[in-house]
Amino acid sequence: MFDAEATSRTVTKFWIEYRGHKIELRPGNTLIGRSAACQVVLDDGLVSRRHAQISADKRTAVLEDFGSVNGVFVNNVRVQGSRPLKDGDVVRMGKQEFTVRALVIDLTDSAQFGAETLHGGVTMSRGNPIRDTAERAPSGPTHAEGFAVLGNVANKVLALGRGAEAERVLAGAMQSLLLTSRGSGVLPVEVADKAAEYAVRLVIATRKSSWADYAFELFMNLRRPLPGPVVDELYSVLRAVSGVDLTLLRNYVALLQALQHSFGPSERFLVQRIEGLERIVTL
């Protein structure tokens, strides 16, 4: 039997993965095509200027072909009109392909261990946005509140030593924070500091250097030094992992050095500490 009450307790967040980027499909319509007016711009001569759109709400995402000449394909089947999308669907327009990802969250029980139902964990992206119009970040209060809820779940998972599961819980929210920092360069201090703390904990739990890169990029976008406790942890953590993006770290250090005149004594000391991380990475 259909459980309407259970359905009302959950929301689904949708992303698409395209060329190494994660692009959030926020509630409403996301226009896809070759025109610069589209939210997702595909630079492909086989793609129409206004090729298709995805309409998302808190439950579903529906793909609609705008009558394009070359069509829209989902899992190699041409779409006739419109069709609902699910996690893992591969969408092709012209020669361009992207994958749909969905994250289902139980709103009422998410503060308790195991309450999150995850489908196709959304992971962070590395590199720059495809276009400024292609990535739209949620507002501060929304992602701050959601991040706090997910953090409660992640803390319990990390305490059990289940790093991969903690990564799946946190990745979507942390990606949203990164997108916000890229777009506005502004985040609540406590939210940014907590994101950096979790990034370091994920390096420890997963041995993935990409989470250290996440911390560097996030605070480079925010134009300020990482928190002292995070820098202290990085001195230990970076000795145990490889593959840190040295160029990113150097760019971050160069930015901090250029901004030192606007920092107080404690922040200037942190800049010196962050400079020292480069020596560890290059060992």
CSV table of C-alpha atoms in Angstrom, one decimal:
chain,number,residue,atom,x,y,z
A,1,MET,CA,0.0,0.0,0.0
A,2,PHE,CA,1.2,3.5,-0.8
A,3,ASP,CA,2.4,5.2,2.4
A,4,ALA,CA,1.6,8.9,1.9
A,5,GLU,CA,2.9,9.9,5.3
A,6,ALA,CA,6.3,8.2,4.8
A,7,THR,CA,6.6,9.9,1.4
A,8,SER,CA,5.9,13.3,3.0
A,9,ARG,CA,8.9,12.8,5.3
A,10,THR,CA,11.4,12.5,2.5
A,11,VAL,CA,12.8,14.8,-0.1
A,12,THR,CA,15.0,14.0,-3.1
A,13,LYS,CA,17.9,16.1,-4.2
A,14,PHE,CA,19.0,15.7,-7.8
A,15,TRP,CA,22.3,16.4,-9.5
A,16,ILE,CA,23.8,15.7,-12.9
A,17,GLU,CA,27.4,14.6,-13.4
A,18,TYR,CA,29.0,16.1,-16.6
A,19,ARG,CA,32.7,16.2,-17.5
A,20,GLY,CA,33.8,15.8,-13.9
A,21,HIS,CA,31.4,18.5,-12.6
A,22,LYS,CA,28.4,18.1,-10.3
A,23,ILE,CA,25.5,20.4,-11.2
A,24,GLU,CA,22.6,20.7,-8.8
A,25,LEU,CA,19.1,20.5,-10.2
A,26,ARG,CA,17.2,22.8,-7.8
A,27,PRO,CA,13.4,22.8,-7.7
A,28,GLY,CA,12.1,24.4,-10.9
A,29,ASN,CA,13.2,24.2,-14.5
A,30,THR,CA,16.8,23.7,-15.7
A,31,LEU,CA,17.1,24.6,-19.4
A,32,ILE,CA,19.8,22.7,-21.4
A,33,GLY,CA,21.1,23.6,-24.8
A,34,ARG,CA,23.7,25.4,-26.8
A,35,SER,CA,22.5,28.9,-26.0
A,36,ALA,CA,24.3,31.0,-23.4
A,37,ALA,CA,20.9,31.7,-21.8
A,38,CYS,CA,20.6,28.0,-20.7
A,39,GLN,CA,21.4,27.0,-17.2
A,40,VAL,CA,23.5,24.1,-18.6
A,41,VAL,CA,25.3,25.0,-21.8
A,42,LEU,CA,26.5,22.2,-24.1
A,43,ASP,CA,29.0,23.4,-26.7
A,44,ASP,CA,28.0,20.9,-29.4
A,45,GLY,CA,26.8,21.6,-33.0
A,46,LEU,CA,24.4,18.7,-32.7
A,47,VAL,CA,22.6,20.3,-29.7
A,48,SER,CA,19.8,22.8,-30.3
A,49,ARG,CA,20.0,26.2,-28.8
A,50,ARG,CA,17.1,25.3,-26.5
A,51,HIS,CA,17.3,21.5,-26.6
A,52,ALA,CA,15.6,20.2,-23.5
A,53,GLN,CA,14.8,20.9,-19.9
A,54,ILE,CA,14.7,19.1,-16.6
A,55,SER,CA,11.9,20.0,-14.2
A,56,ALA,CA,12.6,19.0,-10.6
A,57,ASP,CA,10.7,19.2,-7.3
A,58,LYS,CA,11.2,17.6,-3.9
A,59,ARG,CA,10.2,14.2,-5.3
A,60,THR,CA,10.8,13.9,-9.0
A,61,ALA,CA,12.9,15.1,-11.9
A,62,VAL,CA,11.3,15.0,-15.4
A,63,LEU,CA,13.2,15.4,-18.7
A,64,GLU,CA,11.4,17.1,-21.6
A,65,ASP,CA,12.6,17.2,-25.2
A,66,PHE,CA,11.8,20.6,-26.8
A,67,GLY,CA,11.3,19.0,-30.2
A,68,SER,CA,15.1,19.0,-31.0
A,69,VAL,CA,16.2,17.7,-34.4
A,70,ASN,CA,18.7,15.2,-33.0
A,71,GLY,CA,16.7,14.1,-30.0
A,72,VAL,CA,17.3,13.3,-26.4
A,73,PHE,CA,18.3,9.8,-25.3
A,74,VAL,CA,18.0,8.2,-21.9
A,75,ASN,CA,20.0,5.0,-21.6
A,76,ASN,CA,20.2,4.9,-25.4
A,77,VAL,CA,16.4,5.1,-25.8
A,78,ARG,CA,15.0,8.2,-27.5
A,79,VAL,CA,12.7,10.3,-25.4
A,80,GLN,CA,9.3,10.9,-26.9
A,81,GLY,CA,8.0,14.1,-25.2
A,82,SER,CA,9.0,13.7,-21.6
A,83,ARG,CA,10.0,11.0,-19.1
A,84,PRO,CA,10.8,10.8,-15.4
A,85,LEU,CA,14.5,10.4,-14.5
A,86,LYS,CA,16.0,8.1,-11.8
A,87,ASP,CA,19.4,7.7,-10.2
A,88,GLY,CA,22.0,6.4,-12.7
A,89,ASP,CA,20.1,7.3,-15.9
A,90,VAL,CA,22.5,8.3,-18.7
A,91,VAL,CA,21.2,11.2,-20.8
A,92,ARG,CA,22.7,12.0,-24.2
A,93,MET,CA,22.2,15.1,-26.3
A,94,GLY,CA,24.2,15.3,-29.5
A,95,LYS,CA,27.6,13.9,-28.5
A,96,GLN,CA,27.3,15.0,-24.9
A,97,GLU,CA,26.4,12.6,-22.1
A,98,PHE,CA,25.7,13.2,-18.4
A,99,THR,CA,24.5,11.0,-15.6
A,100,VAL,CA,21.6,11.7,-13.3
A,101,ARG,CA,22.2,11.3,-9.5
A,102,ALA,CA,19.6,11.4,-6.7
A,103,LEU,CA,19.9,11.7,-3.0
A,104,VAL,CA,16.8,10.7,-0.8
A,105,ILE,CA,16.8,12.2,2.7
A,106,ASP,CA,14.4,11.3,5.6
A,107,LEU,CA,13.7,14.7,7.1
A,108,THR,CA,12.2,13.5,10.4
A,109,ASP,CA,14.8,10.9,11.4
A,110,SER,CA,17.9,12.2,9.8
A,111,ALA,CA,19.4,13.1,13.1
A,112,GLN,CA,19.5,9.5,14.1
A,113,PHE,CA,22.1,7.0,12.9
A,114,GLY,CA,21.1,5.1,9.8
A,115,ALA,CA,18.1,7.4,9.1
A,116,GLU,CA,19.4,8.6,5.7
A,117,THR,CA,18.4,6.6,2.6
A,118,LEU,CA,21.0,7.2,0.0
A,119,HIS,CA,20.8,6.5,-3.6
A,120,GLY,CA,23.8,7.1,-5.8
A,121,GLY,CA,26.0,9.1,-3.5
A,122,VAL,CA,26.7,12.6,-4.9
A,123,THR,CA,30.4,13.3,-4.8
A,124,MET,CA,32.4,16.5,-4.9
A,125,SER,CA,33.8,17.8,-8.2
A,126,ARG,CA,37.3,19.1,-8.9
A,127,GLY,CA,38.1,21.9,-11.3
A,128,ASN,CA,36.2,25.0,-12.4
A,129,PRO,CA,32.6,25.4,-13.3
A,130,ILE,CA,31.7,24.6,-17.0
A,131,ARG,CA,29.9,28.0,-17.2
A,132,ASP,CA,28.9,30.5,-14.6
A,133,THR,CA,25.3,29.8,-15.5
A,134,ALA,CA,25.8,26.0,-15.1
A,135,GLU,CA,26.1,25.8,-11.4
A,136,ARG,CA,23.5,27.3,-9.1
A,137,ALA,CA,24.2,27.1,-5.3
A,138,PRO,CA,21.6,27.1,-2.6
A,139,SER,CA,21.2,30.0,-0.2
A,140,GLY,CA,23.1,30.2,3.0
A,141,PRO,CA,20.4,29.3,5.6
A,142,THR,CA,19.1,26.3,3.6
A,143,HIS,CA,22.4,24.5,3.1
A,144,ALA,CA,23.7,25.5,6.6
A,145,GLU,CA,20.7,23.8,8.2
A,146,GLY,CA,20.9,20.8,6.0
A,147,PHE,CA,24.6,20.5,6.6
A,148,ALA,CA,24.1,20.5,10.4
A,149,VAL,CA,21.6,17.6,10.1
A,150,LEU,CA,23.8,15.5,7.9
A,151,GLY,CA,26.7,16.2,10.2
A,152,ASN,CA,24.9,14.5,13.1
A,153,VAL,CA,24.6,11.4,10.9
A,154,ALA,CA,28.2,11.6,9.7
A,155,ASN,CA,29.5,11.9,13.2
A,156,LYS,CA,28.0,8.6,14.2
A,157,VAL,CA,29.1,6.8,11.1
A,158,LEU,CA,32.7,8.1,11.4
A,159,ALA,CA,32.7,7.0,15.0
A,160,LEU,CA,32.1,3.4,13.8
A,161,GLY,CA,35.0,3.7,11.3
A,162,ARG,CA,32.8,3.6,8.2
A,163,GLY,CA,34.5,6.2,6.1
A,164,ALA,CA,32.9,5.4,2.8
A,165,GLU,CA,29.4,5.7,4.3
A,166,ALA,CA,30.3,9.0,6.0
A,167,GLU,CA,31.6,10.3,2.6
A,168,ARG,CA,28.3,9.4,1.0
A,169,VAL,CA,26.3,11.2,3.7
A,170,LEU,CA,28.3,14.4,3.6
A,171,ALA,CA,29.4,14.7,-0.1
A,172,GLY,CA,26.3,16.3,-1.5
A,173,ALA,CA,26.0,19.0,1.2
A,174,MET,CA,29.7,19.7,1.0
A,175,GLN,CA,29.6,20.1,-2.7
A,176,SER,CA,26.8,22.6,-2.3
A,177,LEU,CA,28.9,24.7,0.1
A,178,LEU,CA,31.8,24.6,-2.4
A,179,LEU,CA,29.5,25.8,-5.2
A,180,THR,CA,28.3,28.6,-3.0
A,181,SER,CA,31.9,29.7,-2.2
A,182,ARG,CA,32.7,29.7,-5.9
A,183,GLY,CA,29.7,31.8,-6.7
A,184,SER,CA,29.6,34.4,-3.9
A,185,GLY,CA,32.8,33.9,-1.9
A,186,VAL,CA,30.7,34.0,1.2
A,187,LEU,CA,29.7,31.4,3.8
A,188,PRO,CA,28.8,31.6,7.5
A,189,VAL,CA,32.1,31.2,9.4
A,190,GLU,CA,30.9,28.3,11.5
A,191,VAL,CA,29.6,26.4,8.5
A,192,ALA,CA,32.9,26.9,6.5
A,193,ASP,CA,35.0,25.9,9.5
A,194,LYS,CA,32.9,22.8,10.1
A,195,ALA,CA,33.1,21.8,6.4
A,196,ALA,CA,37.0,22.1,6.6
A,197,GLU,CA,36.9,19.9,9.7
A,198,TYR,CA,34.8,17.2,8.0
A,199,ALA,CA,37.1,17.4,4.9
A,200,VAL,CA,40.1,16.5,7.1
A,201,ARG,CA,38.2,13.8,8.9
A,202,LEU,CA,37.3,12.3,5.5
A,203,VAL,CA,40.9,12.4,4.4
A,204,ILE,CA,41.7,10.3,7.5
A,205,ALA,CA,38.7,8.0,7.0
A,206,THR,CA,39.0,7.4,3.3
A,207,ARG,CA,42.7,8.2,2.5
A,208,LYS,CA,41.5,10.4,-0.4
A,209,SER,CA,43.6,13.4,-0.9
A,210,SER,CA,40.8,15.1,-2.9
A,211,TRP,CA,39.2,16.0,0.4
A,212,ALA,CA,42.3,18.0,1.4
A,213,ASP,CA,42.0,19.7,-2.0
A,214,TYR,CA,38.4,20.5,-1.1
A,215,ALA,CA,39.5,22.3,2.1
A,216,PHE,CA,42.1,24.3,0.1
A,217,GLU,CA,39.7,25.4,-2.6
A,218,LEU,CA,36.9,26.2,-0.2
A,219,PHE,CA,39.0,28.6,1.8
A,220,MET,CA,40.8,30.0,-1.2
A,221,ASN,CA,37.3,30.9,-2.5
A,222,LEU,CA,36.6,32.5,0.9
A,223,ARG,CA,39.9,34.3,0.8
A,224,ARG,CA,40.9,33.5,4.3
A,225,PRO,CA,43.2,31.0,6.1
A,226,LEU,CA,42.0,27.6,7.2
A,227,PRO,CA,41.1,27.3,10.9
A,228,GLY,CA,44.1,26.6,13.2
A,229,PRO,CA,42.9,23.1,14.3
A,230,VAL,CA,42.4,22.1,10.7
A,231,VAL,CA,45.9,23.2,9.7
A,232,ASP,CA,47.3,21.3,12.7
A,233,GLU,CA,45.5,18.1,11.5
A,234,LEU,CA,46.7,18.6,8.0
A,235,TYR,CA,50.3,18.5,9.1
A,236,SER,CA,49.7,14.9,10.3
A,237,VAL,CA,47.2,13.8,7.6
A,238,LEU,CA,49.1,14.9,4.5
A,239,ARG,CA,52.1,12.7,5.5
A,240,ALA,CA,49.8,9.6,5.1
A,241,VAL,CA,48.3,10.4,1.6
A,242,SER,CA,49.5,11.1,-1.8
A,243,GLY,CA,48.1,13.0,-4.8
A,244,VAL,CA,47.3,16.3,-3.2
A,245,ASP,CA,46.8,19.0,-5.9
A,246,LEU,CA,50.1,21.0,-5.4
A,247,THR,CA,49.1,23.6,-7.9
A,248,LEU,CA,45.9,24.3,-6.0
A,249,LEU,CA,47.8,24.5,-2.7
A,250,ARG,CA,50.4,26.9,-4.2
A,251,ASN,CA,47.6,29.1,-5.6
A,252,TYR,CA,46.0,29.2,-2.2
A,253,VAL,CA,49.2,30.1,-0.5
A,254,ALA,CA,49.9,32.8,-3.1
A,255,LEU,CA,46.5,34.4,-2.5
A,256,LEU,CA,47.0,34.4,1.3
A,257,GLN,CA,50.4,36.0,0.9
A,258,ALA,CA,48.9,38.7,-1.2
A,259,LEU,CA,46.2,39.4,1.4
A,260,GLN,CA,48.4,39.3,4.4
A,261,HIS,CA,48.3,43.1,4.9
A,262,SER,CA,44.6,42.8,5.7
A,263,PHE,CA,45.1,40.0,8.3
A,264,GLY,CA,45.6,40.2,12.0
A,265,PRO,CA,48.6,38.6,13.8
A,266,SER,CA,46.9,35.3,14.4
A,267,GLU,CA,45.8,35.0,10.7
A,268,ARG,CA,49.3,35.9,9.5
A,269,PHE,CA,50.7,33.1,11.7
A,270,LEU,CA,48.2,30.7,10.1
A,271,VAL,CA,49.5,31.8,6.7
A,272,GLN,CA,53.0,30.8,7.7
A,273,ARG,CA,51.7,27.4,8.9
A,274,ILE,CA,49.8,26.8,5.6
A,275,GLU,CA,52.9,27.7,3.6
A,276,GLY,CA,54.7,24.9,5.5
A,277,LEU,CA,52.1,22.4,4.2
A,278,GLU,CA,53.7,22.6,0.7
A,279,ARG,CA,56.9,21.1,2.1
A,280,ILE,CA,55.0,18.1,3.4
A,281,VAL,CA,53.2,17.6,0.1
A,282,THR,CA,56.4,17.7,-1.9
A,283,LEU,CA,58.3,15.2,0.4
